[in-house]
JSON list of C-alpha atoms in Angstrom, two decimals:
[
{"chain": "A", "resi": 27, "resn": "MET", "atom": "CA", "xyz": [16.23, 38.96, -22.25]},
{"chain": "A", "resi": 28, "resn": "PRO", "atom": "CA", "xyz": [18.12, 36.10, -20.59]},
{"chain": "A", "resi": 29, "resn": "LEU", "atom": "CA", "xyz": [18.00, 35.99, -16.82]},
{"chain": "A", "resi": 30, "resn": "HIS", "atom": "CA", "xyz": [20.77, 33.47, -16.25]},
{"chain": "A", "resi": 31, "resn": "CYS", "atom": "CA", "xyz": [23.48, 31.44, -17.96]},
{"chain": "A", "resi": 32, "resn": "ALA", "atom": "CA", "xyz": [22.37, 28.46, -20.10]},
{"chain": "A", "resi": 33, "resn": "VAL", "atom": "CA", "xyz": [25.27, 26.25, -18.98]},
{"chain": "A", "resi": 34, "resn": "PRO", "atom": "CA", "xyz": [24.18, 23.41, -16.65]},
{"chain": "A", "resi": 35, "resn": "LEU", "atom": "CA", "xyz": [25.15, 23.96, -12.98]},
{"chain": "A", "resi": 36, "resn": "CYS", "atom": "CA", "xyz": [26.06, 27.59, -13.60]},
{"chain": "A", "resi": 37, "resn": "ASN", "atom": "CA", "xyz": [24.04, 29.93, -11.39]},
{"chain": "A", "resi": 38, "resn": "SER", "atom": "CA", "xyz": [25.37, 33.16, -12.86]},
{"chain": "A", "resi": 39, "resn": "ARG", "atom": "CA", "xyz": [22.76, 35.85, -13.48]},
{"chain": "A", "resi": 40, "resn": "THR", "atom": "CA", "xyz": [25.08, 37.86, -15.71]},
{"chain": "A", "resi": 41, "resn": "ALA", "atom": "CA", "xyz": [24.62, 36.05, -19.01]},
{"chain": "A", "resi": 42, "resn": "CYS", "atom": "CA", "xyz": [26.20, 38.17, -21.69]},
{"chain": "A", "resi": 43, "resn": "TYR", "atom": "CA", "xyz": [26.65, 36.38, -24.99]},
{"chain": "A", "resi": 44, "resn": "THR", "atom": "CA", "xyz": [23.72, 34.93, -26.92]},
{"chain": "A", "resi": 45, "resn": "PHE", "atom": "CA", "xyz": [24.24, 31.87, -29.10]},
{"chain": "A", "resi": 46, "resn": "PRO", "atom": "CA", "xyz": [25.70, 32.68, -32.53]},
{"chain": "A", "resi": 47, "resn": "LYS", "atom": "CA", "xyz": [23.56, 32.70, -35.68]},
{"chain": "A", "resi": 48, "resn": "ASP", "atom": "CA", "xyz": [26.11, 30.60, -37.64]},
{"chain": "A", "resi": 49, "resn": "PRO", "atom": "CA", "xyz": [24.78, 26.99, -37.44]},
{"chain": "A", "resi": 50, "resn": "ASP", "atom": "CA", "xyz": [28.24, 25.36, -37.24]},
{"chain": "A", "resi": 51, "resn": "LEU", "atom": "CA", "xyz": [29.45, 27.64, -34.46]},
{"chain": "A", "resi": 52, "resn": "LYS", "atom": "CA", "xyz": [26.10, 27.34, -32.68]},
{"chain": "A", "resi": 53, "resn": "LEU", "atom": "CA", "xyz": [26.44, 23.53, -32.77]},
{"chain": "A", "resi": 54, "resn": "LYS", "atom": "CA", "xyz": [29.96, 23.81, -31.29]},
{"chain": "A", "resi": 55, "resn": "TRP", "atom": "CA", "xyz": [28.56, 25.87, -28.40]},
{"chain": "A", "resi": 56, "resn": "GLN", "atom": "CA", "xyz": [25.72, 23.37, -27.87]},
{"chain": "A", "resi": 57, "resn": "VAL", "atom": "CA", "xyz": [28.13, 20.44, -27.74]},
{"chain": "A", "resi": 58, "resn": "ALA", "atom": "CA", "xyz": [30.55, 22.34, -25.48]},
{"chain": "A", "resi": 59, "resn": "ILE", "atom": "CA", "xyz": [27.96, 23.09, -22.77]},
{"chain": "A", "resi": 60, "resn": "LYS", "atom": "CA", "xyz": [26.74, 19.44, -22.71]},
{"chain": "A", "resi": 61, "resn": "ARG", "atom": "CA", "xyz": [23.11, 20.36, -22.17]},
{"chain": "A", "resi": 62, "resn": "LEU", "atom": "CA", "xyz": [20.43, 17.89, -23.31]},
{"chain": "A", "resi": 63, "resn": "GLU", "atom": "CA", "xyz": [16.70, 18.21, -23.89]},
{"chain": "A", "resi": 64, "resn": "PRO", "atom": "CA", "xyz": [14.91, 17.02, -20.74]},
{"chain": "A", "resi": 65, "resn": "GLY", "atom": "CA", "xyz": [14.12, 13.30, -20.86]},
{"chain": "A", "resi": 66, "resn": "THR", "atom": "CA", "xyz": [16.00, 12.67, -24.13]},
{"chain": "A", "resi": 67, "resn": "THR", "atom": "CA", "xyz": [19.51, 12.27, -25.47]},
{"chain": "A", "resi": 68, "resn": "LYS", "atom": "CA", "xyz": [19.12, 15.11, -28.00]},
{"chain": "A", "resi": 69, "resn": "LEU", "atom": "CA", "xyz": [21.17, 18.27, -27.70]},
{"chain": "A", "resi": 70, "resn": "TRP", "atom": "CA", "xyz": [19.35, 21.16, -26.12]},
{"chain": "A", "resi": 71, "resn": "GLU", "atom": "CA", "xyz": [18.13, 23.70, -28.66]},
{"chain": "A", "resi": 72, "resn": "PRO", "atom": "CA", "xyz": [18.73, 27.24, -27.38]},
{"chain": "A", "resi": 73, "resn": "GLY", "atom": "CA", "xyz": [16.00, 29.82, -27.69]},
{"chain": "A", "resi": 74, "resn": "LYS", "atom": "CA", "xyz": [16.32, 33.32, -29.09]},
{"chain": "A", "resi": 75, "resn": "TRP", "atom": "CA", "xyz": [17.50, 34.82, -25.78]},
{"chain": "A", "resi": 76, "resn": "ALA", "atom": "CA", "xyz": [19.61, 31.90, -24.48]},
{"chain": "A", "resi": 77, "resn": "ALA", "atom": "CA", "xyz": [23.05, 33.15, -23.48]},
{"chain": "A", "resi": 78, "resn": "ILE", "atom": "CA", "xyz": [26.30, 32.11, -21.84]},
{"chain": "A", "resi": 79, "resn": "CYS", "atom": "CA", "xyz": [28.12, 34.19, -19.23]},
{"chain": "A", "resi": 80, "resn": "THR", "atom": "CA", "xyz": [31.69, 35.41, -19.37]},
{"chain": "A", "resi": 81, "resn": "LYS", "atom": "CA", "xyz": [32.88, 32.77, -16.84]},
{"chain": "A", "resi": 82, "resn": "HIS", "atom": "CA", "xyz": [32.96, 30.14, -19.60]},
{"chain": "A", "resi": 83, "resn": "PHE", "atom": "CA", "xyz": [35.29, 31.91, -22.01]},
{"chain": "A", "resi": 84, "resn": "THR", "atom": "CA", "xyz": [39.07, 32.12, -21.76]},
{"chain": "A", "resi": 85, "resn": "SER", "atom": "CA", "xyz": [40.81, 35.49, -22.01]},
{"chain": "A", "resi": 86, "resn": "ASP", "atom": "CA", "xyz": [42.06, 34.69, -25.54]},
{"chain": "A", "resi": 87, "resn": "SER", "atom": "CA", "xyz": [38.42, 34.29, -26.69]},
{"chain": "A", "resi": 88, "resn": "TYR", "atom": "CA", "xyz": [38.02, 38.09, -26.67]},
{"chain": "A", "resi": 89, "resn": "ARG", "atom": "CA", "xyz": [39.28, 40.59, -29.21]},
{"chain": "A", "resi": 90, "resn": "THR", "atom": "CA", "xyz": [40.96, 43.71, -27.96]},
{"chain": "A", "resi": 91, "resn": "PRO", "atom": "CA", "xyz": [38.60, 46.64, -27.57]},
{"chain": "A", "resi": 92, "resn": "GLY", "atom": "CA", "xyz": [39.13, 49.56, -29.93]},
{"chain": "A", "resi": 93, "resn": "TYR", "atom": "CA", "xyz": [38.03, 52.21, -27.43]},
{"chain": "A", "resi": 94, "resn": "ILE", "atom": "CA", "xyz": [38.60, 52.75, -23.73]},
{"chain": "A", "resi": 95, "resn": "GLY", "atom": "CA", "xyz": [35.65, 51.47, -21.77]},
{"chain": "A", "resi": 96, "resn": "GLU", "atom": "CA", "xyz": [34.33, 49.47, -24.71]},
{"chain": "A", "resi": 97, "resn": "ARG", "atom": "CA", "xyz": [32.59, 46.24, -23.78]},
{"chain": "A", "resi": 98, "resn": "LYS", "atom": "CA", "xyz": [34.53, 43.00, -24.28]},
{"chain": "A", "resi": 99, "resn": "LEU", "atom": "CA", "xyz": [33.61, 41.46, -27.60]},
{"chain": "A", "resi": 100, "resn": "LEU", "atom": "CA", "xyz": [34.02, 37.81, -28.48]},
{"chain": "A", "resi": 101, "resn": "LYS", "atom": "CA", "xyz": [36.04, 36.72, -31.44]},
{"chain": "A", "resi": 102, "resn": "LYS", "atom": "CA", "xyz": [33.98, 35.34, -34.29]},
{"chain": "A", "resi": 103, "resn": "ASP", "atom": "CA", "xyz": [35.21, 31.76, -33.71]},
{"chain": "A", "resi": 104, "resn": "ALA", "atom": "CA", "xyz": [35.12, 31.79, -29.87]},
{"chain": "A", "resi": 105, "resn": "VAL", "atom": "CA", "xyz": [33.70, 28.70, -28.16]},
{"chain": "A", "resi": 106, "resn": "PRO", "atom": "CA", "xyz": [33.06, 28.42, -24.42]},
{"chain": "A", "resi": 107, "resn": "THR", "atom": "CA", "xyz": [35.57, 26.06, -22.80]},
{"chain": "A", "resi": 108, "resn": "ILE", "atom": "CA", "xyz": [35.55, 26.66, -19.04]},
{"chain": "A", "resi": 109, "resn": "PHE", "atom": "CA", "xyz": [33.00, 24.49, -17.24]},
{"chain": "A", "resi": 110, "resn": "GLN", "atom": "CA", "xyz": [32.55, 23.05, -13.81]},
{"chain": "A", "resi": 111, "resn": "PHE", "atom": "CA", "xyz": [30.21, 20.13, -14.47]},
{"chain": "A", "resi": 112, "resn": "LYS", "atom": "CA", "xyz": [30.71, 18.75, -10.97]},
{"chain": "A", "resi": 113, "resn": "THR", "atom": "CA", "xyz": [29.57, 20.85, -8.06]},
{"chain": "A", "resi": 114, "resn": "PRO", "atom": "CA", "xyz": [32.21, 21.59, -5.41]},
{"chain": "A", "resi": 115, "resn": "SER", "atom": "CA", "xyz": [30.19, 19.71, -2.78]},
{"chain": "A", "resi": 116, "resn": "SER", "atom": "CA", "xyz": [29.97, 16.57, -4.95]},
{"chain": "A", "resi": 117, "resn": "MET", "atom": "CA", "xyz": [33.70, 16.75, -5.63]},
{"chain": "A", "resi": 118, "resn": "SER", "atom": "CA", "xyz": [34.46, 16.96, -1.92]},
{"chain": "A", "resi": 119, "resn": "GLN", "atom": "CA", "xyz": [32.03, 14.13, -1.26]},
{"chain": "A", "resi": 120, "resn": "SER", "atom": "CA", "xyz": [33.76, 11.92, -3.81]},
{"chain": "A", "resi": 121, "resn": "SER", "atom": "CA", "xyz": [37.18, 12.73, -2.34]},
{"chain": "A", "resi": 122, "resn": "ASP", "atom": "CA", "xyz": [35.84, 12.09, 1.17]},
{"chain": "A", "resi": 123, "resn": "ARG", "atom": "CA", "xyz": [34.48, 8.77, -0.02]},
{"chain": "A", "resi": 124, "resn": "GLN", "atom": "CA", "xyz": [37.85, 7.87, -1.58]},
{"chain": "A", "resi": 125, "resn": "GLU", "atom": "CA", "xyz": [39.57, 8.65, 1.71]},
{"chain": "A", "resi": 126, "resn": "ARG", "atom": "CA", "xyz": [37.12, 6.43, 3.61]},
{"chain": "A", "resi": 127, "resn": "VAL", "atom": "CA", "xyz": [37.63, 3.59, 1.14]},
{"chain": "A", "resi": 128, "resn": "LEU", "atom": "CA", "xyz": [41.40, 3.85, 1.47]},
{"chain": "A", "resi": 129, "resn": "LYS", "atom": "CA", "xyz": [41.13, 3.92, 5.27]},
{"chain": "A", "resi": 130, "resn": "ARG", "atom": "CA", "xyz": [38.94, 0.77, 5.23]},
{"chain": "A", "resi": 131, "resn": "ARG", "atom": "CA", "xyz": [41.39, -1.00, 2.93]},
{"chain": "A", "resi": 132, "resn": "ARG", "atom": "CA", "xyz": [44.31, -0.14, 5.20]},
{"chain": "A", "resi": 133, "resn": "LEU", "atom": "CA", "xyz": [42.40, -1.42, 8.25]},
{"chain": "A", "resi": 134, "resn": "PHE", "atom": "CA", "xyz": [41.38, -4.57, 6.39]},
{"chain": "A", "resi": 135, "resn": "ASP", "atom": "CA", "xyz": [44.96, -5.23, 5.24]},
{"chain": "A", "resi": 136, "resn": "MET", "atom": "CA", "xyz": [46.21, -4.64, 8.79]},
{"chain": "A", "resi": 137, "resn": "ASN", "atom": "CA", "xyz": [43.69, -7.12, 10.21]},
{"chain": "A", "resi": 138, "resn": "ILE", "atom": "CA", "xyz": [44.53, -9.72, 7.56]},
{"chain": "A", "resi": 139, "resn": "GLU", "atom": "CA", "xyz": [48.18, -9.64, 8.59]},
{"chain": "A", "resi": 140, "resn": "ASN", "atom": "CA", "xyz": [47.23, -10.43, 12.20]},
{"chain": "A", "resi": 141, "resn": "VAL", "atom": "CA", "xyz": [45.29, -13.57, 11.30]},
{"chain": "A", "resi": 142, "resn": "GLY", "atom": "CA", "xyz": [47.26, -16.78, 11.66]},
{"chain": "A", "resi": 143, "resn": "ASP", "atom": "CA", "xyz": [47.28, -19.61, 9.16]},
{"chain": "A", "resi": 144, "resn": "GLU", "atom": "CA", "xyz": [46.60, -22.35, 11.68]},
{"chain": "A", "resi": 145, "resn": "VAL", "atom": "CA", "xyz": [44.00, -22.94, 14.34]},
{"chain": "A", "resi": 146, "resn": "GLN", "atom": "CA", "xyz": [44.61, -25.17, 17.32]},
{"chain": "A", "resi": 147, "resn": "ILE", "atom": "CA", "xyz": [41.62, -26.87, 18.91]},
{"chain": "A", "resi": 148, "resn": "SER", "atom": "CA", "xyz": [41.94, -28.64, 22.21]},
{"chain": "A", "resi": 149, "resn": "THR", "atom": "CA", "xyz": [39.37, -30.62, 24.13]},
{"chain": "A", "resi": 150, "resn": "ASN", "atom": "CA", "xyz": [39.32, -31.51, 27.77]},
{"chain": "A", "resi": 151, "resn": "ASP", "atom": "CA", "xyz": [37.73, -34.87, 28.62]},
{"chain": "A", "resi": 152, "resn": "ASN", "atom": "CA", "xyz": [37.35, -33.93, 32.27]},
{"chain": "A", "resi": 153, "resn": "ASP", "atom": "CA", "xyz": [35.02, -30.98, 31.87]},
{"chain": "A", "resi": 154, "resn": "GLY", "atom": "CA", "xyz": [32.30, -32.45, 34.14]},
{"chain": "A", "resi": 155, "resn": "VAL", "atom": "CA", "xyz": [29.84, -33.50, 31.40]},
{"chain": "A", "resi": 156, "resn": "ASP", "atom": "CA", "xyz": [28.57, -37.06, 31.59]},
{"chain": "A", "resi": 157, "resn": "LEU", "atom": "CA", "xyz": [27.53, -38.31, 28.15]},
{"chain": "A", "resi": 158, "resn": "GLU", "atom": "CA", "xyz": [25.43, -41.15, 29.58]},
{"chain": "A", "resi": 159, "resn": "THR", "atom": "CA", "xyz": [23.29, -38.69, 31.55]},
{"chain": "A", "resi": 160, "resn": "ILE", "atom": "CA", "xyz": [22.72, -36.59, 28.44]},
{"chain": "A", "resi": 161, "resn": "GLU", "atom": "CA", "xyz": [21.62, -39.67, 26.46]},
{"chain": "A", "resi": 162, "resn": "GLU", "atom": "CA", "xyz": [19.22, -40.73, 29.22]},
{"chain": "A", "resi": 163, "resn": "GLU", "atom": "CA", "xyz": [17.65, -37.25, 29.37]},
{"chain": "A", "resi": 164, "resn": "ARG", "atom": "CA", "xyz": [17.20, -37.18, 25.60]},
{"chain": "A", "resi": 165, "resn": "PHE", "atom": "CA", "xyz": [15.55, -40.63, 25.61]},
{"chain": "A", "resi": 166, "resn": "ALA", "atom": "CA", "xyz": [13.24, -39.60, 28.48]},
{"chain": "A", "resi": 167, "resn": "SER", "atom": "CA", "xyz": [12.09, -36.45, 26.65]},
{"chain": "A", "resi": 168, "resn": "GLN", "atom": "CA", "xyz": [11.38, -38.48, 23.49]},
{"chain": "A", "resi": 169, "resn": "HIS", "atom": "CA", "xyz": [9.38, -41.01, 25.54]},
{"chain": "A", "resi": 170, "resn": "VAL", "atom": "CA", "xyz": [7.24, -38.20, 27.02]},
{"chain": "A", "resi": 171, "resn": "GLN", "atom": "CA", "xyz": [6.57, -36.80, 23.54]},
{"chain": "A", "resi": 172, "resn": "CYS", "atom": "CA", "xyz": [5.51, -40.24, 22.27]},
{"chain": "A", "resi": 173, "resn": "GLU", "atom": "CA", "xyz": [3.12, -40.70, 25.18]},
{"chain": "A", "resi": 174, "resn": "LEU", "atom": "CA", "xyz": [1.47, -37.34, 24.46]},
{"chain": "A", "resi": 175, "resn": "ILE", "atom": "CA", "xyz": [1.00, -38.20, 20.80]},
{"chain": "A", "resi": 176, "resn": "SER", "atom": "CA", "xyz": [-0.42, -41.65, 21.49]},
{"chain": "A", "resi": 177, "resn": "ASP", "atom": "CA", "xyz": [-2.92, -40.35, 24.07]},
{"chain": "A", "resi": 178, "resn": "SER", "atom": "CA", "xyz": [-6.40, -40.88, 22.55]},
{"chain": "A", "resi": 179, "resn": "ASP", "atom": "CA", "xyz": [-7.88, -37.84, 24.29]},
{"chain": "A", "resi": 180, "resn": "THR", "atom": "CA", "xyz": [-5.61, -35.41, 22.44]},
{"chain": "A", "resi": 181, "resn": "ARG", "atom": "CA", "xyz": [-5.89, -37.09, 19.04]},
{"chain": "A", "resi": 182, "resn": "MET", "atom": "CA", "xyz": [-7.97, -35.38, 16.36]},
{"chain": "A", "resi": 183, "resn": "SER", "atom": "CA", "xyz": [-11.00, -37.46, 15.43]},
{"chain": "A", "resi": 184, "resn": "LEU", "atom": "CA", "xyz": [-14.40, -36.71, 13.89]},
{"chain": "A", "resi": 185, "resn": "LYS", "atom": "CA", "xyz": [-16.04, -38.94, 16.49]},
{"chain": "A", "resi": 186, "resn": "LYS", "atom": "CA", "xyz": [-15.22, -36.21, 19.01]},
{"chain": "A", "resi": 187, "resn": "PHE", "atom": "CA", "xyz": [-17.53, -33.91, 17.06]},
{"chain": "A", "resi": 188, "resn": "ASP", "atom": "CA", "xyz": [-20.41, -36.27, 16.22]},
{"chain": "A", "resi": 189, "resn": "ASN", "atom": "CA", "xyz": [-22.73, -34.32, 18.53]},
{"chain": "A", "resi": 190, "resn": "ASN", "atom": "CA", "xyz": [-21.53, -30.92, 17.34]},
{"chain": "A", "resi": 191, "resn": "PRO", "atom": "CA", "xyz": [-22.83, -30.10, 13.83]},
{"chain": "A", "resi": 192, "resn": "ASP", "atom": "CA", "xyz": [-21.12, -26.68, 13.80]},
{"chain": "A", "resi": 193, "resn": "ALA", "atom": "CA", "xyz": [-17.71, -28.30, 14.33]},
{"chain": "A", "resi": 194, "resn": "ILE", "atom": "CA", "xyz": [-18.43, -30.92, 11.64]},
{"chain": "A", "resi": 195, "resn": "ASN", "atom": "CA", "xyz": [-19.43, -28.15, 9.26]},
{"chain": "A", "resi": 196, "resn": "PHE", "atom": "CA", "xyz": [-16.27, -26.18, 10.16]},
{"chain": "A", "resi": 197, "resn": "TYR", "atom": "CA", "xyz": [-13.83, -29.08, 9.65]},
{"chain": "A", "resi": 198, "resn": "THR", "atom": "CA", "xyz": [-15.52, -30.93, 6.73]},
{"chain": "A", "resi": 199, "resn": "GLY", "atom": "CA", "xyz": [-18.04, -28.61, 5.12]},
{"chain": "A", "resi": 200, "resn": "PHE", "atom": "CA", "xyz": [-20.89, -31.10, 5.66]},
{"chain": "A", "resi": 201, "resn": "ASP", "atom": "CA", "xyz": [-24.09, -30.24, 7.55]},
{"chain": "A", "resi": 202, "resn": "ASP", "atom": "CA", "xyz": [-23.75, -32.92, 10.23]},
{"chain": "A", "resi": 203, "resn": "TYR", "atom": "CA", "xyz": [-21.93, -36.11, 11.17]},
{"chain": "A", "resi": 204, "resn": "GLU", "atom": "CA", "xyz": [-24.54, -38.41, 9.58]},
{"chain": "A", "resi": 205, "resn": "HIS", "atom": "CA", "xyz": [-24.24, -36.62, 6.23]},
{"chain": "A", "resi": 206, "resn": "PHE", "atom": "CA", "xyz": [-20.44, -36.88, 6.38]},
{"chain": "A", "resi": 207, "resn": "LYS", "atom": "CA", "xyz": [-20.60, -40.62, 7.23]},
{"chain": "A", "resi": 208, "resn": "PHE", "atom": "CA", "xyz": [-23.02, -41.25, 4.31]},
{"chain": "A", "resi": 209, "resn": "VAL", "atom": "CA", "xyz": [-20.73, -39.54, 1.75]},
{"chain": "A", "resi": 210, "resn": "PHE", "atom": "CA", "xyz": [-17.63, -41.18, 3.22]},
{"chain": "A", "resi": 211, "resn": "ASN", "atom": "CA", "xyz": [-19.16, -44.68, 3.02]},
{"chain": "A", "resi": 212, "resn": "VAL", "atom": "CA", "xyz": [-20.44, -44.17, -0.54]},
{"chain": "A", "resi": 213, "resn": "TRP", "atom": "CA", "xyz": [-17.10, -42.83, -1.69]},
{"chain": "A", "resi": 214, "resn": "ILE", "atom": "CA", "xyz": [-15.12, -45.72, -0.17]},
{"chain": "A", "resi": 215, "resn": "ILE", "atom": "CA", "xyz": [-17.38, -48.45, -1.57]}
]
């Protein structure tokens, strides 16, 4: 027995009408509920007990009962037509989002109107900055940098490590300075 309605997003636990045996009408119901097999684009194939609740049928889908208290019976050609494929919370989220977008557009349009077409730039020659002093300071800092680079004590050289075989091995991969010099001289000649 079905426990709930087969329509996607319907949480009703009062499923009443099983899918019809007629293949054409059954296909109409399958297409109407828009349910697909998981992970595919094929229509969902209802099982023996799959059913749809009364919420998805209009009042003219029922035939008039012959007896008082008789259960509502569907007409032979009835197809479910009432669906709410969007949840109420997602609908309110989308409308909230639309309101925020409109608000941003209004604010953007308002700010665009306040922007002028021209910009005026003014300079003041008497702002207390002496260009000659700036040039002298820049030259002095470059001179200091050049002196540091040309200082022989700070320069990288293998002669600094000729007594340190570990350093020679680290920087060149050779066992010692003599080995490095031998390979270097053979390679150059």
